[in-house]
Amino acid sequence: MELEISDKDIESIENLLLPEGAHFQEDARNVIRCWHSTDISACPGSGKTTVLLAKLKLLSDRMPFEKGAGICVLSHTNVAVEEIKKRLSSYADKLFSYPNYIGTIQSFVDKFVTMPYLRNISGRNVQVVDNHTYAQHMLDRMQNIKKYNALDYLIKNRFKTGGQFNNLLEYIQEFYIRDDGALCVGKQKNALALGDKPSTKQYKDLIIDLLKYEGIIRYKDAYLYANQAVSVLSETYQDLFSLRFQYVFIDEYQDCDIIQRQVISAIFNPQKCTLIKIGDPDQAIYNSSKVKVSDWVPQDGFLPIQTSCRYSQEIADVICKLKKSDETIITSVGNTGLKPILLVFDPDKIDRVISEFIGVLESHGLYDNKAIYKAIGAIRNKDSPGLKIGSYWTEFDSSVKNQAKHKYWKLIDDIATNLLEGNLYKVEYTVREILCCIFHYIKIKSPSSGREYSVYTIRRKLTNEYREEYSQWIYELSRIQNFDRENIDSLMRQNINKILKVKNPDIDDFFALLPEAFLDENAAGNQVQKSEKNIYIDPIRGRRIEFDTIHGVKGETHDATLYLETDRQGSSDLNRILPYFGVGKCGDSELFEYSRKLAYVGMSRAKKLLCVAMQAKTYEKSQEVFKDDWEIIDLRK
């Protein structure tokens, strides 16, 4: 249903969502006025999230809809969800209430597709559990039910303590069925049993029986069951969803995996509801499935938002060359007279790159300590051969993800949401996230590695040292009847203090040792607690230059960005993108296309200044194609 949107409506939204005196560009206005099914291709910095918020505000003004229909907004992370709550706070109660649904694509698939399907075939409610818990159930059934004798005999005879696996449960967790039907384990090349053997058949039966009789599956199996569920969805089911949701918005559609795309196509009929997919095909650097997915190509008649509000025209002209299409990007900022800067270095003088970046910031008057300055690269692994992020700054810690430390109350809210939706496996994961944060602040590290715990390595500590206490803790969470944050907080504090007091009996309350910023109840729900690691403090003015991966900064805006050349599989990302600037031809490897998209995402973060660090051998191949659009600073001299 097309809605009539007046100039007065748009002016009202501009006053609500935009800085004083700012206005939507014409291409953004075209999207705001569109209420039929279509695709929207939005360039970096185009303000697509603000445009989506504008459409939601217009819809909230017109609710309720006929026949009790609602709105569905799906994203890949909770970032967009939290931004809707924050920026449309006056309308949040209406937008987040039935019949509307605003959440992640994966939670939507779980709630409306996978779990109903599993309940139908198993006749009971189904719970997703972690691999360790699942292996315990497998072992129990194998040892106590005769129909699994062949599988039990195989495991007892093939498992050996030590080596790759420390115990039987670790061994069983690594079982999988290979593409040829054989039963395999871990990284061992030889199969445990071929597809026609009784033990292999019993393993397959065991998975079915655990679903049927105990109502449990593993997280990795959820993807498989979602695939099965999509294949049996009826047209009637599609009609029901098209009636339930009159307006459907899919954000960052280019990052949808094959199952998510199939679910969206199977559930939402664009002829019966308004289905709007929003994204940028050139920014498709994520794919959660192991199955290769072809890049999203917006349908004929798509609406573009090709006006960027983020960077100068000089930066836009550079990143346009990395687009797959010939579309240009026009910026509202216009020309500033500041070209992107290329820092050319020899490997033995790579340490000059960061100091020169600081010098460039200084020479252009960028010394606001509250500004965002980032150095980003594609390769973080310290053991990778060739150039990596740590090559430019030896103190870079590749094990740290700067955005992994969430605020305490945001994580408590996540537990409440997942308990309400019956996702106990997500609750357990979030509990481990909270423990990782607390261990970080009170400086508890792994005694074996000397490193901070991750959500994965902390699981072994909990299993080995607090098995009964931790199991009881998760059980108590699963039995909570009142899902309010205070009730969950009380239970969490009680159990956290309980397990930590085992080795620290003199401390009464470990929460008293945590920083106020982590426990700030009034902080915006989605803001992350930044780790002080991987931040270089500029000795001149105290600027904070944060080192991160390209994946880690997707969606961000920086005052200045330093893009670091890195190596992968015998060549570098910048070497692979030279053809897009006019030097040589692209190879057949998928890495050429992947490097293009990484560079496009990384270089489009900068608002005021873009710098790129390029090693001399790459620059020498470039045949001076950068001399017109870039300022070259040669650090080899």
XYZ file of C-alpha atoms in Angstrom:
637
model
C 0.000 0.000 0.000
C 1.513 3.312 -1.095
C 1.423 6.015 1.578
C 1.159 9.693 0.819
C 4.197 11.439 2.298
C 4.061 15.224 2.264
C 6.943 17.703 2.382
C 5.701 18.589 5.865
C 6.091 14.927 6.938
C 9.688 14.881 5.724
C 10.453 18.221 7.353
C 9.147 16.854 10.663
C 11.412 13.793 10.357
C 14.420 15.960 9.497
C 13.860 17.933 12.691
C 13.696 14.683 14.666
C 16.567 12.707 13.143
C 19.020 15.088 11.440
C 21.386 17.749 12.797
C 19.988 21.256 12.865
C 19.726 22.709 9.371
C 20.426 19.385 7.616
C 18.117 17.900 4.985
C 17.634 14.570 3.233
C 19.129 14.440 -0.263
C 16.763 13.772 -3.160
C 17.719 10.075 -3.525
C 17.051 9.532 0.197
C 13.686 11.312 -0.131
C 12.778 8.967 -3.002
C 13.371 5.997 -0.706
C 11.385 7.554 2.149
C 8.437 8.053 -0.219
C 8.594 4.469 -1.589
C 6.117 1.984 -0.109
C 6.175 -0.876 -2.613
C 8.459 -3.901 -2.681
C 11.899 -3.005 -3.995
C 15.642 -3.200 -3.380
C 17.667 -0.254 -2.097
C 21.369 -0.001 -2.932
C 23.039 2.419 -0.511
C 26.653 3.571 -0.718
C 28.846 3.896 2.413
C 27.925 6.933 4.484
C 24.587 7.410 2.736
C 22.652 7.431 6.014
C 20.591 4.365 5.134
C 19.918 3.617 8.802
C 18.512 7.112 9.250
C 16.337 6.601 6.172
C 15.044 3.349 7.672
C 14.305 5.154 10.937
C 12.394 7.796 8.972
C 10.203 5.149 7.382
C 9.549 3.489 10.748
C 8.566 6.813 12.296
C 6.113 7.443 9.443
C 4.630 3.970 9.909
C 4.318 4.343 13.686
C 2.295 7.528 13.091
C -0.152 5.485 11.003
C -0.552 2.455 13.277
C -2.602 0.385 13.888
C -2.935 -1.045 10.380
C -5.920 -2.824 8.900
C -6.541 -6.432 9.960
C -4.007 -6.177 12.790
C -0.959 -6.252 10.472
C 2.460 -5.167 11.707
C 6.024 -4.253 10.767
C 9.031 -6.588 10.551
C 12.609 -5.229 10.677
C 15.461 -7.730 10.406
C 19.186 -7.052 10.783
C 22.309 -9.160 11.322
C 23.224 -7.782 14.737
C 21.490 -5.983 17.574
C 23.244 -2.724 16.618
C 20.371 -1.633 14.373
C 17.827 -2.787 16.959
C 19.440 -0.690 19.683
C 19.697 2.338 17.394
C 15.955 2.159 16.702
C 15.288 2.074 20.456
C 17.649 4.963 21.088
C 16.767 7.345 18.257
C 13.033 6.589 18.166
C 12.682 6.238 21.931
C 9.300 7.986 21.991
C 7.928 5.415 19.561
C 9.801 2.337 20.848
C 6.900 0.926 22.910
C 4.674 0.951 19.849
C 7.296 -0.357 17.406
C 8.524 -3.182 19.658
C 5.063 -4.454 20.590
C 2.915 -7.106 18.911
C 2.177 -7.446 16.008
C 5.585 -5.964 15.096
C 8.883 -7.847 15.126
C 12.255 -6.071 15.260
C 15.290 -8.275 15.760
C 18.094 -10.234 14.146
C 17.560 -12.421 11.101
C 18.902 -15.456 12.952
C 16.530 -15.028 15.902
C 13.650 -14.647 13.442
C 14.633 -17.849 11.600
C 14.939 -19.710 14.915
C 11.603 -18.459 16.256
C 9.390 -18.682 13.189
C 10.981 -21.420 11.066
C 13.450 -23.800 12.723
C 11.835 -24.298 16.144
C 8.236 -24.727 14.862
C 9.560 -27.283 12.375
C 11.442 -29.187 15.084
C 8.423 -29.142 17.410
C 6.346 -30.549 14.592
C 8.668 -33.456 13.809
C 9.627 -34.226 17.429
C 6.316 -33.527 19.159
C 8.004 -31.508 21.890
C 9.755 -28.229 22.629
C 13.365 -28.271 21.457
C 16.417 -26.738 23.120
C 19.736 -25.883 21.462
C 22.609 -26.885 23.745
C 26.385 -26.462 23.646
C 28.596 -29.233 22.222
C 29.819 -30.382 25.643
C 26.305 -30.895 27.016
C 25.248 -32.636 23.817
C 28.235 -35.001 23.999
C 27.270 -35.919 27.575
C 23.788 -36.907 26.413
C 25.258 -38.878 23.499
C 27.605 -40.785 25.762
C 24.866 -41.565 28.266
C 22.581 -43.048 25.610
C 25.393 -45.028 23.968
C 26.426 -46.600 27.257
C 22.907 -47.450 28.432
C 20.946 -48.408 25.301
C 21.848 -51.602 23.437
C 20.841 -50.320 19.991
C 24.066 -48.216 20.019
C 26.409 -51.116 20.841
C 28.375 -50.903 17.571
C 28.983 -47.171 17.966
C 29.915 -47.570 21.641
C 32.356 -50.391 20.782
C 33.940 -48.304 18.001
C 34.516 -45.329 20.277
C 36.009 -47.356 23.110
C 38.447 -49.039 20.736
C 39.458 -45.982 18.686
C 39.734 -43.360 21.408
C 43.121 -42.931 23.007
C 43.866 -40.558 25.874
C 46.368 -37.808 25.221
C 47.237 -36.665 21.745
C 44.598 -34.568 20.018
C 41.840 -35.181 22.605
C 42.108 -35.022 26.397
C 39.010 -37.043 27.244
C 36.127 -39.018 25.757
C 33.688 -36.093 25.741
C 36.095 -33.931 23.731
C 36.472 -36.823 21.298
C 32.716 -37.284 20.803
C 32.174 -33.535 20.338
C 34.312 -33.656 17.189
C 32.240 -36.338 15.392
C 30.666 -35.413 12.061
C 29.322 -37.035 8.919
C 31.489 -36.334 5.871
C 29.998 -35.476 2.465
C 30.470 -39.097 1.345
C 28.455 -40.343 4.353
C 31.431 -41.591 6.385
C 31.721 -41.018 10.135
C 34.789 -38.856 10.911
C 36.344 -37.103 13.878
C 38.182 -33.789 14.129
C 41.005 -33.244 11.663
C 41.870 -36.919 11.322
C 42.142 -37.781 7.629
C 40.931 -41.364 7.867
C 37.246 -42.011 8.556
C 36.229 -43.846 11.736
C 33.656 -45.820 9.763
C 32.349 -45.735 6.197
C 28.775 -44.735 5.429
C 27.466 -48.309 5.162
C 28.799 -49.463 8.548
C 26.433 -50.101 11.529
C 28.312 -47.633 13.745
C 27.749 -44.813 11.227
C 24.043 -45.629 10.975
C 23.785 -45.716 14.765
C 25.429 -42.272 15.030
C 22.805 -40.832 12.655
C 20.035 -42.569 14.615
C 21.448 -41.201 17.866
C 21.118 -37.600 16.618
C 17.513 -38.248 15.596
C 16.726 -39.899 18.935
C 18.230 -37.051 20.959
C 15.877 -34.694 19.150
C 12.870 -36.992 19.472
C 13.264 -38.232 23.040
C 15.297 -35.520 24.786
C 14.424 -32.486 22.681
C 17.984 -31.260 22.157
C 20.094 -30.290 19.150
C 23.512 -28.669 18.734
C 23.941 -25.120 17.513
C 25.712 -26.381 14.366
C 22.697 -28.604 13.580
C 20.281 -25.666 13.676
C 21.523 -24.553 10.251
C 20.797 -27.996 8.789
C 17.296 -28.095 10.283
C 16.584 -24.572 9.029
C 17.436 -25.790 5.542
C 15.041 -28.719 5.915
C 12.342 -26.449 7.323
C 12.547 -24.030 4.398
C 12.107 -26.871 1.905
C 8.724 -27.850 3.382
C 7.220 -24.404 3.989
C 3.798 -24.232 2.402
C 2.235 -21.400 0.447
C -0.342 -21.109 3.222
C 2.436 -20.374 5.700
C 3.727 -17.664 3.374
C 0.263 -16.127 3.111
C -0.046 -16.002 6.900
C 3.219 -14.123 7.247
C 2.356 -11.710 4.469
C -0.837 -10.927 6.376
C 0.963 -10.654 9.730
C 3.637 -8.274 8.422
C 2.460 -5.602 6.002
C 5.881 -3.903 5.833
C 9.142 -5.878 5.930
C 12.630 -4.336 5.957
C 15.820 -6.410 5.633
C 18.948 -4.428 6.564
C 22.433 -5.295 5.216
C 20.847 -7.816 2.859
C 24.166 -8.390 1.067
C 25.417 -10.261 4.145
C 22.570 -12.806 4.236
C 23.671 -16.417 3.849
C 21.878 -18.899 1.595
C 19.473 -20.146 4.283
C 18.521 -16.628 5.347
C 17.830 -15.658 1.743
C 15.724 -18.778 1.238
C 13.725 -18.094 4.396
C 13.030 -14.506 3.351
C 11.907 -15.666 -0.107
C 9.808 -18.502 1.298
C 8.019 -16.469 3.969
C 7.504 -13.018 2.479
C 5.639 -12.664 -0.813
C 6.577 -9.238 -2.263
C 3.266 -9.226 -4.140
C 1.277 -9.530 -0.903
C 3.346 -7.363 1.446
C 5.892 -4.588 1.075
C 9.336 -6.219 1.136
C 12.283 -3.805 1.070
C 15.855 -5.155 1.004
C 18.538 -2.634 1.921
C 22.246 -3.074 1.352
C 25.382 -2.527 -0.693
C 26.616 -5.429 -2.857
C 30.156 -4.075 -2.703
C 30.262 -4.454 1.094
C 29.489 -8.189 1.193
C 32.447 -9.253 3.349
C 30.455 -11.452 5.751
C 28.896 -14.825 5.118
C 27.979 -16.978 8.121
C 27.557 -20.208 6.130
C 30.204 -22.477 4.669
C 28.253 -22.584 1.442
C 29.423 -20.067 -1.144
C 26.729 -17.489 -1.852
C 26.777 -15.390 -4.979
C 26.774 -11.651 -4.407
C 23.401 -9.985 -4.079
C 22.415 -8.101 -7.223
C 19.613 -5.561 -6.622
C 16.567 -6.272 -8.798
C 15.686 -4.158 -11.816
C 14.125 -0.879 -10.804
C 16.017 -0.706 -7.492
C 16.338 2.626 -5.721
C 19.881 3.950 -5.197
C 21.144 6.173 -2.415
C 24.386 7.328 -4.005
C 24.830 10.573 -2.095
C 27.228 10.146 0.815
C 27.212 12.457 3.814
C 30.417 10.999 5.274
C 33.507 11.847 3.227
C 34.856 14.333 0.688
C 34.484 14.014 -3.062
C 38.222 13.288 -3.270
C 37.746 10.124 -1.160
C 34.547 9.210 -3.041
C 36.366 9.389 -6.399
C 38.972 6.915 -5.121
C 36.602 4.343 -3.609
C 34.301 4.541 -6.665
C 37.031 2.741 -8.595
C 36.538 -0.218 -6.261
C 32.821 -0.549 -7.031
C 31.757 -3.409 -9.274
C 29.349 -1.164 -11.183
C 30.109 2.123 -12.914
C 27.917 4.087 -10.511
C 29.462 7.226 -9.098
C 29.201 8.485 -5.538
C 28.330 12.132 -5.069
C 29.050 13.598 -1.664
C 27.184 16.331 0.148
C 30.546 17.466 1.544
C 31.948 18.209 -1.918
C 35.618 18.857 -2.683
C 37.769 19.859 0.288
C 41.151 20.140 -1.431
C 42.505 17.257 0.683
C 43.461 14.225 -1.387
C 43.775 10.718 0.077
C 47.378 10.098 1.136
C 49.566 7.157 0.102
C 52.412 6.295 2.486
C 55.030 4.272 0.566
C 57.465 2.318 2.756
C 60.244 -0.236 2.622
C 59.752 -3.306 4.835
C 62.838 -2.444 6.894
C 61.350 0.987 7.639
C 57.786 -0.126 8.345
C 57.961 1.418 11.816
C 57.892 4.862 10.152
C 54.303 4.349 8.949
C 52.534 5.114 12.239
C 54.731 8.086 13.084
C 54.142 9.532 9.595
C 50.381 9.014 9.988
C 50.577 11.068 13.189
C 52.556 13.697 11.303
C 49.867 13.841 8.617
C 47.162 14.261 11.273
C 49.194 17.070 12.791
C 49.785 18.869 9.499
C 46.061 18.828 8.709
C 44.974 20.091 12.105
C 43.442 16.811 13.269
C 44.297 16.779 16.962
C 40.962 16.488 18.737
C 41.510 13.880 21.463
C 37.846 12.909 21.257
C 38.048 12.195 17.531
C 38.208 8.655 16.143
C 41.495 7.665 14.521
C 41.919 4.052 13.427
C 44.549 1.897 11.746
C 42.946 -1.115 10.082
C 44.027 -4.184 8.159
C 42.729 -7.497 6.881
C 45.086 -9.908 8.692
C 45.274 -9.938 12.489
C 46.762 -13.399 13.133
C 50.267 -12.958 14.502
C 51.346 -16.324 13.049
C 50.339 -15.421 9.478
C 53.286 -15.098 7.050
C 54.056 -11.723 5.475
C 52.525 -8.368 6.353
C 49.877 -8.269 9.071
C 48.512 -5.625 11.421
C 51.163 -6.460 14.019
C 53.925 -5.785 11.465
C 53.196 -2.053 11.777
C 53.002 -1.993 15.565
C 54.629 -4.839 17.474
C 52.435 -4.326 20.555
C 49.282 -5.210 18.605
C 47.566 -8.138 20.349
C 45.859 -10.321 17.750
C 43.898 -12.219 20.412
C 41.950 -9.134 21.490
C 38.730 -8.059 19.856
C 38.251 -4.512 21.032
C 34.487 -4.626 20.766
C 34.002 -7.839 22.697
C 33.637 -6.187 26.128
C 29.966 -5.309 26.444
C 28.302 -3.321 29.184
C 26.992 -5.474 32.038
C 23.357 -4.340 31.836
C 23.223 -4.819 28.068
C 24.278 -8.438 28.572
C 21.717 -8.869 31.355
C 19.047 -7.597 28.937
C 20.279 -10.108 26.343
C 19.797 -12.919 28.885
C 16.253 -11.704 29.624
C 15.379 -11.581 25.917
C 16.751 -15.045 25.201
C 15.063 -16.579 28.245
C 11.784 -15.106 27.025
C 12.363 -16.655 23.584
C 13.479 -20.011 25.034
C 17.043 -19.781 23.672
C 18.918 -21.282 26.603
C 22.056 -21.908 24.534
C 22.299 -18.151 23.888
C 21.780 -17.489 27.595
C 24.671 -19.793 28.474
C 26.895 -18.082 25.879
C 26.067 -14.636 27.316
C 26.873 -15.842 30.848
C 30.328 -16.751 29.556
C 30.612 -13.299 27.940
C 29.905 -11.655 31.301
C 32.452 -13.850 33.037
C 35.072 -12.951 30.411
C 34.435 -9.260 31.084
C 34.729 -9.720 34.840
C 37.863 -11.870 34.538
C 39.322 -9.093 32.351
C 38.689 -6.404 34.943
C 39.884 -8.368 37.968
C 42.873 -9.631 35.955
C 42.249 -13.387 35.998
C 44.140 -14.994 33.121
C 44.697 -18.543 31.927
C 47.608 -19.992 33.943
C 48.652 -22.188 31.021
C 48.753 -19.546 28.256
C 48.992 -16.327 30.255
C 46.252 -14.863 28.050
C 42.858 -13.483 28.890
C 39.963 -15.912 28.599
C 37.684 -15.896 25.569
C 34.080 -17.138 25.589
C 35.442 -20.416 24.239
C 38.492 -20.984 26.446
C 36.562 -20.047 29.592
C 34.174 -22.944 28.950
C 36.939 -25.460 29.702
C 37.776 -23.698 32.966
C 34.122 -23.756 34.004
C 33.798 -27.416 33.069
C 36.991 -28.509 34.817
C 36.780 -26.386 37.976
C 33.118 -25.498 38.527
C 31.162 -28.176 36.694
C 28.425 -28.731 39.320
C 28.153 -25.089 40.329
C 27.963 -23.885 36.744
C 25.406 -26.499 35.712
C 23.231 -25.516 38.679
C 23.637 -21.842 37.766
C 22.358 -22.360 34.209
C 19.566 -24.587 35.519
C 18.452 -21.832 37.923
C 18.388 -19.340 35.045
C 16.261 -21.719 32.968
C 13.711 -21.963 35.821
C 13.286 -18.205 36.344
C 9.648 -17.179 36.072
C 10.159 -13.409 36.232
C 12.392 -12.207 33.390
C 12.995 -8.648 34.625
C 16.627 -7.454 34.692
C 16.776 -6.967 38.481
C 15.789 -10.578 39.121
C 18.361 -11.882 36.625
C 21.012 -9.494 37.983
C 20.479 -10.808 41.519
C 20.930 -14.413 40.430
C 23.996 -13.538 38.325
C 25.741 -11.631 41.119
C 25.051 -14.427 43.592
C 26.549 -17.101 41.335
C 29.493 -15.037 40.098
C 30.539 -14.251 43.663
C 29.998 -17.897 44.605
C 32.405 -19.378 42.054
C 35.014 -16.624 42.422
C 35.074 -16.943 46.227
C 36.251 -20.552 45.872
C 39.789 -19.287 45.234
C 39.406 -15.817 46.747
C 37.539 -16.366 50.068
C 38.607 -12.996 51.532
C 36.652 -10.957 48.950
C 32.963 -10.519 49.760
C 31.751 -8.799 46.590
C 33.708 -8.986 43.349
C 31.369 -6.462 41.730
C 32.895 -3.801 43.992
C 36.147 -4.314 42.067
C 34.587 -3.589 38.665
C 34.752 -0.153 36.975
C 31.665 2.050 37.083
C 31.646 2.344 33.279
C 31.077 -1.413 32.943
C 28.235 -1.376 35.481
C 26.656 1.916 34.330
C 22.938 1.142 34.300
C 22.114 4.301 32.365
C 24.606 3.752 29.533
C 23.236 3.251 26.015
C 22.532 -0.453 25.650
C 24.690 -1.060 22.625
C 27.823 0.885 23.617
C 30.795 -1.401 24.086
C 33.369 -1.126 26.831
C 36.560 -0.427 24.931
C 39.612 -2.355 25.950
C 42.763 -0.295 26.442
C 44.623 -2.886 24.419
C 45.457 -2.211 20.770
C 45.318 1.542 21.287
C 48.477 3.443 20.400
C 48.847 6.705 22.333
C 50.404 9.386 20.153
C 53.320 10.926 22.111
C 52.829 14.354 20.494
C 49.272 15.201 21.539
C 47.975 12.054 23.200
C 45.757 11.058 20.282
C 44.326 7.543 20.632
C 44.929 5.513 17.469
C 43.004 2.273 17.648
C 44.152 -0.786 15.692
C 41.434 -3.096 14.397
C 40.420 -5.359 11.525
C 38.414 -4.254 8.502
C 35.623 -6.603 9.575
C 35.670 -5.014 13.018
C 35.046 -1.483 11.722
C 32.354 -2.227 9.136
C 29.559 0.294 9.629
C 31.773 2.743 11.528
C 32.767 6.315 10.696
C 36.259 7.591 11.555
C 37.695 11.088 11.530
C 40.806 9.566 9.957
C 41.551 6.046 8.767
C 44.920 4.439 8.046
C 44.477 1.397 5.778
C 47.352 -1.071 6.266
C 48.465 -3.354 3.431
C 48.488 -7.018 4.520
C 49.479 -10.318 2.897
C 47.425 -13.428 2.286
C 48.380 -16.547 0.333
C 51.562 -15.167 -1.189
C 50.307 -11.746 -2.244
C 48.817 -8.625 -0.698
C 45.336 -7.117 -0.730
C 46.586 -3.881 -2.330
C 48.487 -5.782 -5.010
C 45.271 -7.613 -5.927
C 43.282 -4.390 -6.325
C 45.779 -2.638 -8.638
C 43.698 -3.662 -11.704
C 40.777 -1.569 -10.400
C 43.066 1.462 -10.549
C 44.224 0.613 -14.072
C 47.257 -1.687 -13.641
C 47.128 -5.266 -14.987
C 44.210 -7.678 -14.951
C 42.322 -9.371 -12.134
C 43.144 -13.010 -11.484
C 40.628 -15.846 -11.301
C 41.058 -16.425 -7.576
C 38.155 -15.396 -5.332
C 40.721 -13.470 -3.287
C 40.810 -10.733 -5.941
C 37.102 -10.027 -5.495
C 37.339 -10.403 -1.723
C 40.279 -7.977 -1.559
C 38.297 -5.457 -3.623
C 35.391 -5.524 -1.199
C 37.670 -5.350 1.853
C 39.424 -2.280 0.442
C 36.079 -0.685 -0.449
C 34.751 -1.194 3.089
C 37.977 -0.141 4.807
C 38.712 2.963 2.750
C 35.148 4.254 2.997
C 35.262 4.633 6.820
C 37.173 7.937 6.758
C 35.259 11.189 7.188
C 38.086 13.735 6.949
C 41.299 11.932 6.037
C 42.130 8.636 4.313
C 45.698 7.296 4.428
C 46.858 4.043 2.858
C 50.158 2.356 3.779
C 51.607 0.596 0.717
C 54.855 -1.324 0.581
C 57.394 -0.255 -2.050
C 57.152 -3.362 -4.242
C 53.399 -2.866 -4.661
C 53.806 0.824 -5.407
C 56.515 0.105 -8.000
C 54.026 -2.067 -9.919
C 51.455 0.725 -9.955
C 53.019 2.632 -12.898
C 52.194 5.950 -11.208
C 48.405 5.458 -11.482
C 48.031 7.048 -8.046
C 49.787 10.349 -8.803
C 46.671 12.309 -9.866
C 44.151 11.336 -7.180
C 46.522 10.788 -4.249
C 49.174 12.702 -2.372
C 52.257 10.472 -2.304
C 54.518 10.520 0.751
C 57.632 8.427 0.115
C 59.051 7.017 3.350
C 61.904 5.278 1.539
C 63.958 8.440 1.400
